[in-house]
PDB file of C-alpha atoms in Angstrom:
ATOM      1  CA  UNK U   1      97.688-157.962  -4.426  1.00  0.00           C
ATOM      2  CA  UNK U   2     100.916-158.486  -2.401  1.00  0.00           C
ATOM      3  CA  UNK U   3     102.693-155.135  -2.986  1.00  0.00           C
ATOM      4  CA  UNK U   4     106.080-157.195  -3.039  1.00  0.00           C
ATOM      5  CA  UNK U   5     105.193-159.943  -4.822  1.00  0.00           C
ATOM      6  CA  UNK U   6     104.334-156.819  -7.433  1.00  0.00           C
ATOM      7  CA  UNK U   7     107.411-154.810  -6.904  1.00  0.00           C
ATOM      8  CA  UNK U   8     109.106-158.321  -7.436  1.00  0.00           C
ATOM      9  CA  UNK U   9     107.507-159.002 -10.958  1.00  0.00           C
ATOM     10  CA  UNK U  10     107.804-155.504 -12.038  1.00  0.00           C
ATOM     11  CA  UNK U  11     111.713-155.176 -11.091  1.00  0.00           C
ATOM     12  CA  UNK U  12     111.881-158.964 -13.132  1.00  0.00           C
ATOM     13  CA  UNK U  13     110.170-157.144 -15.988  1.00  0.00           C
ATOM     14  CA  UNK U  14     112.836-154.196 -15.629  1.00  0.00           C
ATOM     15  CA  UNK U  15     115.692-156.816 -15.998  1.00  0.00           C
ATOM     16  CA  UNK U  16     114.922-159.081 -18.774  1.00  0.00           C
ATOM     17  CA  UNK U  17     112.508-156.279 -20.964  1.00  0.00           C
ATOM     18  CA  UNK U  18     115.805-155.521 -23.130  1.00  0.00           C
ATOM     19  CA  UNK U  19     114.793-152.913 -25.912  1.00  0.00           C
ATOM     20  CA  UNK U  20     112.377-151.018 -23.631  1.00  0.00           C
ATOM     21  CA  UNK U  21     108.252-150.406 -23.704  1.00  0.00           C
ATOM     22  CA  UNK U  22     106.798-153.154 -26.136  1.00  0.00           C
ATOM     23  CA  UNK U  23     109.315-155.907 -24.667  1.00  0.00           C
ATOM     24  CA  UNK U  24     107.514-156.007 -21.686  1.00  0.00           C
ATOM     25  CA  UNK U  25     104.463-156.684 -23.515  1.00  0.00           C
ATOM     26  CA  UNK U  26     105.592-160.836 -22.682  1.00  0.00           C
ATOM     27  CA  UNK U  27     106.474-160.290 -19.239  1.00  0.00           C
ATOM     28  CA  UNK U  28     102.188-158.607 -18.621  1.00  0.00           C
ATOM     29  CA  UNK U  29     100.535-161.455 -20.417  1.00  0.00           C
ATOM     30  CA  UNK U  30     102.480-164.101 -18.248  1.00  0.00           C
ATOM     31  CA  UNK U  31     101.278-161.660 -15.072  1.00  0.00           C
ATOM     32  CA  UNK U  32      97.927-161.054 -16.215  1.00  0.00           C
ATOM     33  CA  UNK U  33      97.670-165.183 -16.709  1.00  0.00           C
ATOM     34  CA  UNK U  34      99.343-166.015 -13.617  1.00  0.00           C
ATOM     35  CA  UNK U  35      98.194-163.695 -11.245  1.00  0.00           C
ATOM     36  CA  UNK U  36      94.819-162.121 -13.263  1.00  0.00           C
ATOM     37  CA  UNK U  37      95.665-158.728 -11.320  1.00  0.00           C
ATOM     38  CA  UNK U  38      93.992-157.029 -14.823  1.00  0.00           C
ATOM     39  CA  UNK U  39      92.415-159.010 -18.046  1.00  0.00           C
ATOM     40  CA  UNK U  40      93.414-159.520 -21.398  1.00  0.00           C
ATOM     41  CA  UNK U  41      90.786-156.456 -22.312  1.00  0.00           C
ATOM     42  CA  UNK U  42      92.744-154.419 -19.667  1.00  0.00           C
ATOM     43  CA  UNK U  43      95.980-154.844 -20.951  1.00  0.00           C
ATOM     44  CA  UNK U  44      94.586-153.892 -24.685  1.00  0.00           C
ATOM     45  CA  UNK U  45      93.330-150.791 -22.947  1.00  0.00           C
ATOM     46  CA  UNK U  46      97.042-150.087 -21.608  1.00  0.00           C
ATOM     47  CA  UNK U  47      98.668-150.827 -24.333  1.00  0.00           C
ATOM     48  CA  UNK U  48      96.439-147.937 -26.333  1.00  0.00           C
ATOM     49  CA  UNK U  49      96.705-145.461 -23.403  1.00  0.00           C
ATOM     50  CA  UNK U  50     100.257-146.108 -22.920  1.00  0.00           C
ATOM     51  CA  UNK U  51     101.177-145.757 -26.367  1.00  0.00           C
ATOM     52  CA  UNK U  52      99.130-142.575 -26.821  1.00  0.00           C
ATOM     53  CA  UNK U  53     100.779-140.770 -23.293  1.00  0.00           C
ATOM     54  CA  UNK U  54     103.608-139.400 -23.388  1.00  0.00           C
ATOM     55  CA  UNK U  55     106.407-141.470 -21.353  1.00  0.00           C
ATOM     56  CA  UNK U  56     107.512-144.528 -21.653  1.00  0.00           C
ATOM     57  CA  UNK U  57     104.902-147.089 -22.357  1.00  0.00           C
ATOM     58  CA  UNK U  58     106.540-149.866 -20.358  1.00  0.00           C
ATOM     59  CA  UNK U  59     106.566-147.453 -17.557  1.00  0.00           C
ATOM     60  CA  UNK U  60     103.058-145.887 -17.820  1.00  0.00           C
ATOM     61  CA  UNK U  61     101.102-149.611 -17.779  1.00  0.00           C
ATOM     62  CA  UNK U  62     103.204-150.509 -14.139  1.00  0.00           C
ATOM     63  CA  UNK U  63     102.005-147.480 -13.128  1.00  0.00           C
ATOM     64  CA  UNK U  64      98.377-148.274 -14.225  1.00  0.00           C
ATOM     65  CA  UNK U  65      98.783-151.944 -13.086  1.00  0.00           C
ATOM     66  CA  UNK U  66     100.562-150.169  -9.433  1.00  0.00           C
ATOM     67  CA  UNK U  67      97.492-147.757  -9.081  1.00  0.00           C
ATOM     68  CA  UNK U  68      94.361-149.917  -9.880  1.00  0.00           C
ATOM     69  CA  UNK U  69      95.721-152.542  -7.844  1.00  0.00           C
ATOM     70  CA  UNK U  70      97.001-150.549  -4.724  1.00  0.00           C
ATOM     71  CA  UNK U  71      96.684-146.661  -5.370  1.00  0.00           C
ATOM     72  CA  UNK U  72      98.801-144.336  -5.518  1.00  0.00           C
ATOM     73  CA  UNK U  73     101.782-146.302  -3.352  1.00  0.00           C
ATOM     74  CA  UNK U  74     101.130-149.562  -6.065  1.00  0.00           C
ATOM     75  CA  UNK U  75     101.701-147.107  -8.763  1.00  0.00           C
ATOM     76  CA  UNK U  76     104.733-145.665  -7.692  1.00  0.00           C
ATOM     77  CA  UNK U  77     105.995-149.318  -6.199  1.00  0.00           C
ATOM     78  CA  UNK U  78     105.936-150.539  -9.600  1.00  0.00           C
ATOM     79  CA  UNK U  79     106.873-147.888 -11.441  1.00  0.00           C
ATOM     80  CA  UNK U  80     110.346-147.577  -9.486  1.00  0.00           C
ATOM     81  CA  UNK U  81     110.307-151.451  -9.307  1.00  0.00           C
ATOM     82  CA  UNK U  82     110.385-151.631 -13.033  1.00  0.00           C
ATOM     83  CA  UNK U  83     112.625-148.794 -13.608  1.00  0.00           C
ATOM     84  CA  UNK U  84     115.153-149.410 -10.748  1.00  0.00           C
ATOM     85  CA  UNK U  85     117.523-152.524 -12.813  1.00  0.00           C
ATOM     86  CA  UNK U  86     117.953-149.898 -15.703  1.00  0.00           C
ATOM     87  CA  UNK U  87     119.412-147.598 -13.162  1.00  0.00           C
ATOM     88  CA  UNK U  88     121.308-149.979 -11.575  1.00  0.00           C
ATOM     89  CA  UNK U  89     122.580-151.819 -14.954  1.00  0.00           C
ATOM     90  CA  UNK U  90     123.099-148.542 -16.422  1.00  0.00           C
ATOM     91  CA  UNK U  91     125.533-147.058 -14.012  1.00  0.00           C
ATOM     92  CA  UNK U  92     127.642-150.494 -13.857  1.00  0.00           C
ATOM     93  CA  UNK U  93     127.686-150.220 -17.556  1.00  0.00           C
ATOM     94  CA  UNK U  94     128.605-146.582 -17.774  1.00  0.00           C
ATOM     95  CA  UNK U  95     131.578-147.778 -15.582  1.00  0.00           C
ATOM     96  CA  UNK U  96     133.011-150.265 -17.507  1.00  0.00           C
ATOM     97  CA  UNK U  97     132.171-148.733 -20.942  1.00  0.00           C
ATOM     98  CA  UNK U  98     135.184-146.123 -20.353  1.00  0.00           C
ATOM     99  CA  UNK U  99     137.662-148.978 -19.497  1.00  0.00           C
ATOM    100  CA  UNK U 100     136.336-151.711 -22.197  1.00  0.00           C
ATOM    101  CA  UNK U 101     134.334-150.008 -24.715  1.00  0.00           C
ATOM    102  CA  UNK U 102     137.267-150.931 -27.367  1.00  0.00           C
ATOM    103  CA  UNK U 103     137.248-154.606 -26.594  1.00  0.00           C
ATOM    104  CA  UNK U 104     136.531-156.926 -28.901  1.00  0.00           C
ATOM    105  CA  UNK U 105     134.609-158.914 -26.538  1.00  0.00           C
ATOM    106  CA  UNK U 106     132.127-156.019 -25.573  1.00  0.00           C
ATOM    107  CA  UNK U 107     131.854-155.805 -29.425  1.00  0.00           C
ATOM    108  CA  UNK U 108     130.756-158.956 -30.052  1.00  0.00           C
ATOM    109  CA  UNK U 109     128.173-159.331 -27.029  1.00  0.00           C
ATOM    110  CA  UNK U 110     126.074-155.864 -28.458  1.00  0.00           C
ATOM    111  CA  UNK U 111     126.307-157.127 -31.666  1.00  0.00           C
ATOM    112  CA  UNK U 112     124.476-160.281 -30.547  1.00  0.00           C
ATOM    113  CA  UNK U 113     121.769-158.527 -28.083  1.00  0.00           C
ATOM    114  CA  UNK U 114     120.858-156.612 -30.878  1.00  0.00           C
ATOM    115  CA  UNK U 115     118.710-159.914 -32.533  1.00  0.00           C
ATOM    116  CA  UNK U 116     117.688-160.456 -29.220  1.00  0.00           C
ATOM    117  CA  UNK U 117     116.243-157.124 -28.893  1.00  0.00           C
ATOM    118  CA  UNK U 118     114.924-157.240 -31.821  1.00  0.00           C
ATOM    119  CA  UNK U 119     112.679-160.732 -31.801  1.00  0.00           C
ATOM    120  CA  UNK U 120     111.699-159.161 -28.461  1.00  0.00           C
ATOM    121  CA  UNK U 121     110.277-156.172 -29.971  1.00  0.00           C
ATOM    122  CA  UNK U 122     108.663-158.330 -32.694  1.00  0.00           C
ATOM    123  CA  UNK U 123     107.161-160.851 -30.245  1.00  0.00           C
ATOM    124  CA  UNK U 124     105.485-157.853 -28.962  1.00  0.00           C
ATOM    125  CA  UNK U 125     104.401-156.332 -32.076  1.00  0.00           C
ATOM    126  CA  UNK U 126     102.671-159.869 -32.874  1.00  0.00           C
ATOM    127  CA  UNK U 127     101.253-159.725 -29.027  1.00  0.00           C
ATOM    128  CA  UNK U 128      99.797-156.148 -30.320  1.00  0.00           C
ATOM    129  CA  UNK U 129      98.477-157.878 -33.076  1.00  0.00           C
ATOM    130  CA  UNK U 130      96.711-160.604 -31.965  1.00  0.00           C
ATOM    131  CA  UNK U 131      94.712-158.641 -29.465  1.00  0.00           C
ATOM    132  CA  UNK U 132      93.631-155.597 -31.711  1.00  0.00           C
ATOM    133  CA  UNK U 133      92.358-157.800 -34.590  1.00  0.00           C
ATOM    134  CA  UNK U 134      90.957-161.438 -32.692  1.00  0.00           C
ATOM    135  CA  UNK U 135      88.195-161.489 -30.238  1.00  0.00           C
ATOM    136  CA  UNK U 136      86.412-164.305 -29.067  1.00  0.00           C
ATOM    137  CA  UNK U 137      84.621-166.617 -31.707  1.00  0.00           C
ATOM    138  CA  UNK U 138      83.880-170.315 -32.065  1.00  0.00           C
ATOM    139  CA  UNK U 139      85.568-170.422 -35.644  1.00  0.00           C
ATOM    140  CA  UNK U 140      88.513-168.843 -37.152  1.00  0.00           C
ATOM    141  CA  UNK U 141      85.997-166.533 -39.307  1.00  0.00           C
ATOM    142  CA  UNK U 142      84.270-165.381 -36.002  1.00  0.00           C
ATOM    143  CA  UNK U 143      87.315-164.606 -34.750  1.00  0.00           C
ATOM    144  CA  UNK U 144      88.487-162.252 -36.882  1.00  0.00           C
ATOM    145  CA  UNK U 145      87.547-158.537 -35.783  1.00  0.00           C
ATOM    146  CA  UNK U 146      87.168-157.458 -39.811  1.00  0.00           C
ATOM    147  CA  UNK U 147      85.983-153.724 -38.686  1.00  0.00           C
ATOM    148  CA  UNK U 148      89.431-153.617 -36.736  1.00  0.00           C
ATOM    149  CA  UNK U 149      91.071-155.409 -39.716  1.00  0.00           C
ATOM    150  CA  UNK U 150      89.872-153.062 -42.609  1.00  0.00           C
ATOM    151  CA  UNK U 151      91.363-150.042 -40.112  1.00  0.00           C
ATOM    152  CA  UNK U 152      94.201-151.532 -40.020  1.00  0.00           C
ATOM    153  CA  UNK U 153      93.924-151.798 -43.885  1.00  0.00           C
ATOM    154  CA  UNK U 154      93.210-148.321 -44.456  1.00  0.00           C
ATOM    155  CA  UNK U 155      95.858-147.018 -42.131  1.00  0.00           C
ATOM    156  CA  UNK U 156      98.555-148.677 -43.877  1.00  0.00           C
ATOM    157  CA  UNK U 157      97.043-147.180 -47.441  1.00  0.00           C
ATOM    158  CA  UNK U 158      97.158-144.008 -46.073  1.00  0.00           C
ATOM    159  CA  UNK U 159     100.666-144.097 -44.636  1.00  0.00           C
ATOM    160  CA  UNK U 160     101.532-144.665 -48.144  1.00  0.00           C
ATOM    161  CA  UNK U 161     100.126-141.329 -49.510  1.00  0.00           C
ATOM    162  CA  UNK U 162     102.755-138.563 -48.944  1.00  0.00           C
ATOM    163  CA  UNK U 163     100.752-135.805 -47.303  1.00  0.00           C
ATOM    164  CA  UNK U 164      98.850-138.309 -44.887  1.00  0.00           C
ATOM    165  CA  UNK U 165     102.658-139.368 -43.819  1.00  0.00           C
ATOM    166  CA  UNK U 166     103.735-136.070 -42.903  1.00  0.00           C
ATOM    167  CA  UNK U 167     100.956-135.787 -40.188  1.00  0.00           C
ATOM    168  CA  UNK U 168     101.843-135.567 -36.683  1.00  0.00           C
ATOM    169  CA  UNK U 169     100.873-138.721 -35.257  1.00  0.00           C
ATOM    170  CA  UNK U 170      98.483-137.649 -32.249  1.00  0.00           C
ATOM    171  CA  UNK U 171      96.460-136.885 -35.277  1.00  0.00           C
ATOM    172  CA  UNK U 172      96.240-140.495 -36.011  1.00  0.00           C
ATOM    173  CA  UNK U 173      95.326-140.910 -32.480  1.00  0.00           C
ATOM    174  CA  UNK U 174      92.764-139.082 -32.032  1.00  0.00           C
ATOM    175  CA  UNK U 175      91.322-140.352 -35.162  1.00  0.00           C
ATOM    176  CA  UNK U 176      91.352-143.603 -33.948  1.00  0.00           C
ATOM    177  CA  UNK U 177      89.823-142.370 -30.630  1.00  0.00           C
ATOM    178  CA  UNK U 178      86.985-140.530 -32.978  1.00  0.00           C
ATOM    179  CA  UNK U 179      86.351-143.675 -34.962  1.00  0.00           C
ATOM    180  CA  UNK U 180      86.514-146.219 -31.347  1.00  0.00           C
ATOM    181  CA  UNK U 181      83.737-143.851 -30.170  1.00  0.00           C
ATOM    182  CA  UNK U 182      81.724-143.873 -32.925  1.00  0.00           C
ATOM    183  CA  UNK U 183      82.118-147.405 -34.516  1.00  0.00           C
ATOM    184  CA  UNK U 184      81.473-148.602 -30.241  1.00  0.00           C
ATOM    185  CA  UNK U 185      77.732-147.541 -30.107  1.00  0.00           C
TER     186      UNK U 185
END
């Protein structure tokens, strides 16, 4: 992989990925279509490590795209690729948020990125979605993945049941982990 053709892709990500991990979720399909530097399996499997690491998930999968594609150097490429317009944007911000942060104007434009943010975020979620419960499958009944479905099922039961709630949620992933292992053989 061309290590700036990567740094450029990851810094593009860094820029438009308003609201942070799960936004960028758009920005690796279109890579992973365009370029296939990891599959669609991959990017499920980056999605569950980088959600279950600590960090931020956005920044843990450029990492893991950086390193299996170039080592160590692609991971840190693309991590600081990604990260670097949030730095930049940031400290422009910070600068004009003393003199403006009263201004109507300024008002008004974070009041309408936050819709923004959030169909971003939800476009993800549905990206999420589609991979953990579809698989490959002539019809739309062999599509379906029902043992991932009737997880799903129970896990939003159980979130309703006040003492499962209060867990700490690395016990829900490791769970998850337990049953992946087990249901896999």
């Amino acid at each position: 992989m061309d290590l700036l053709r990567m740094c450029f892709e990851f810094f593009k990500t860094g820029l438009f990925a308003v609201g942070g991990g799960l936004a960028t979720l758009p920005f690796l399909t279109q890579m992973q279509e365009k370029f296939g530097w990891f599959t669609a399996e991959e990017l499920a499997n980056m999605i569950a490590v980088g959600e279950s690491t600590p960090g931020p998930i956005g920044v843990n999968m450029a990492t893991y795209v950086g390193f299996s594609a170039n080592g160590v150097l692609g991971g840190l490429l693309a991590t600081l690729s990604l990260v670097l317009p949030s730095l930049i944007i940031i400290m422009v911000v910070a600068r004009a948020m003393d003199r403006y942060q009263n201004s109507p104007i300024v008002k008004n434009m974070f009041a309408f990125m936050r819709p923004a943010v959030a169909g971003l975020i939800a476009a993800a979620g549905f990206a999420v979605l589609k991979i953990a419960l579809l698989r490959q499958g002539d019809t739309l009944l062999d599509r379906i993945d029902w043992i991932a479905v009737a997880l799903y099922a129970v896990l939003l039961v159980l979130l309703h049941v006040k003492p499962v709630k209060k867990l700490h949620p690395i016990v829900f992933i490791a769970a998850g982990a337990v049953i992946g292992v087990l249901l896999g053989m």
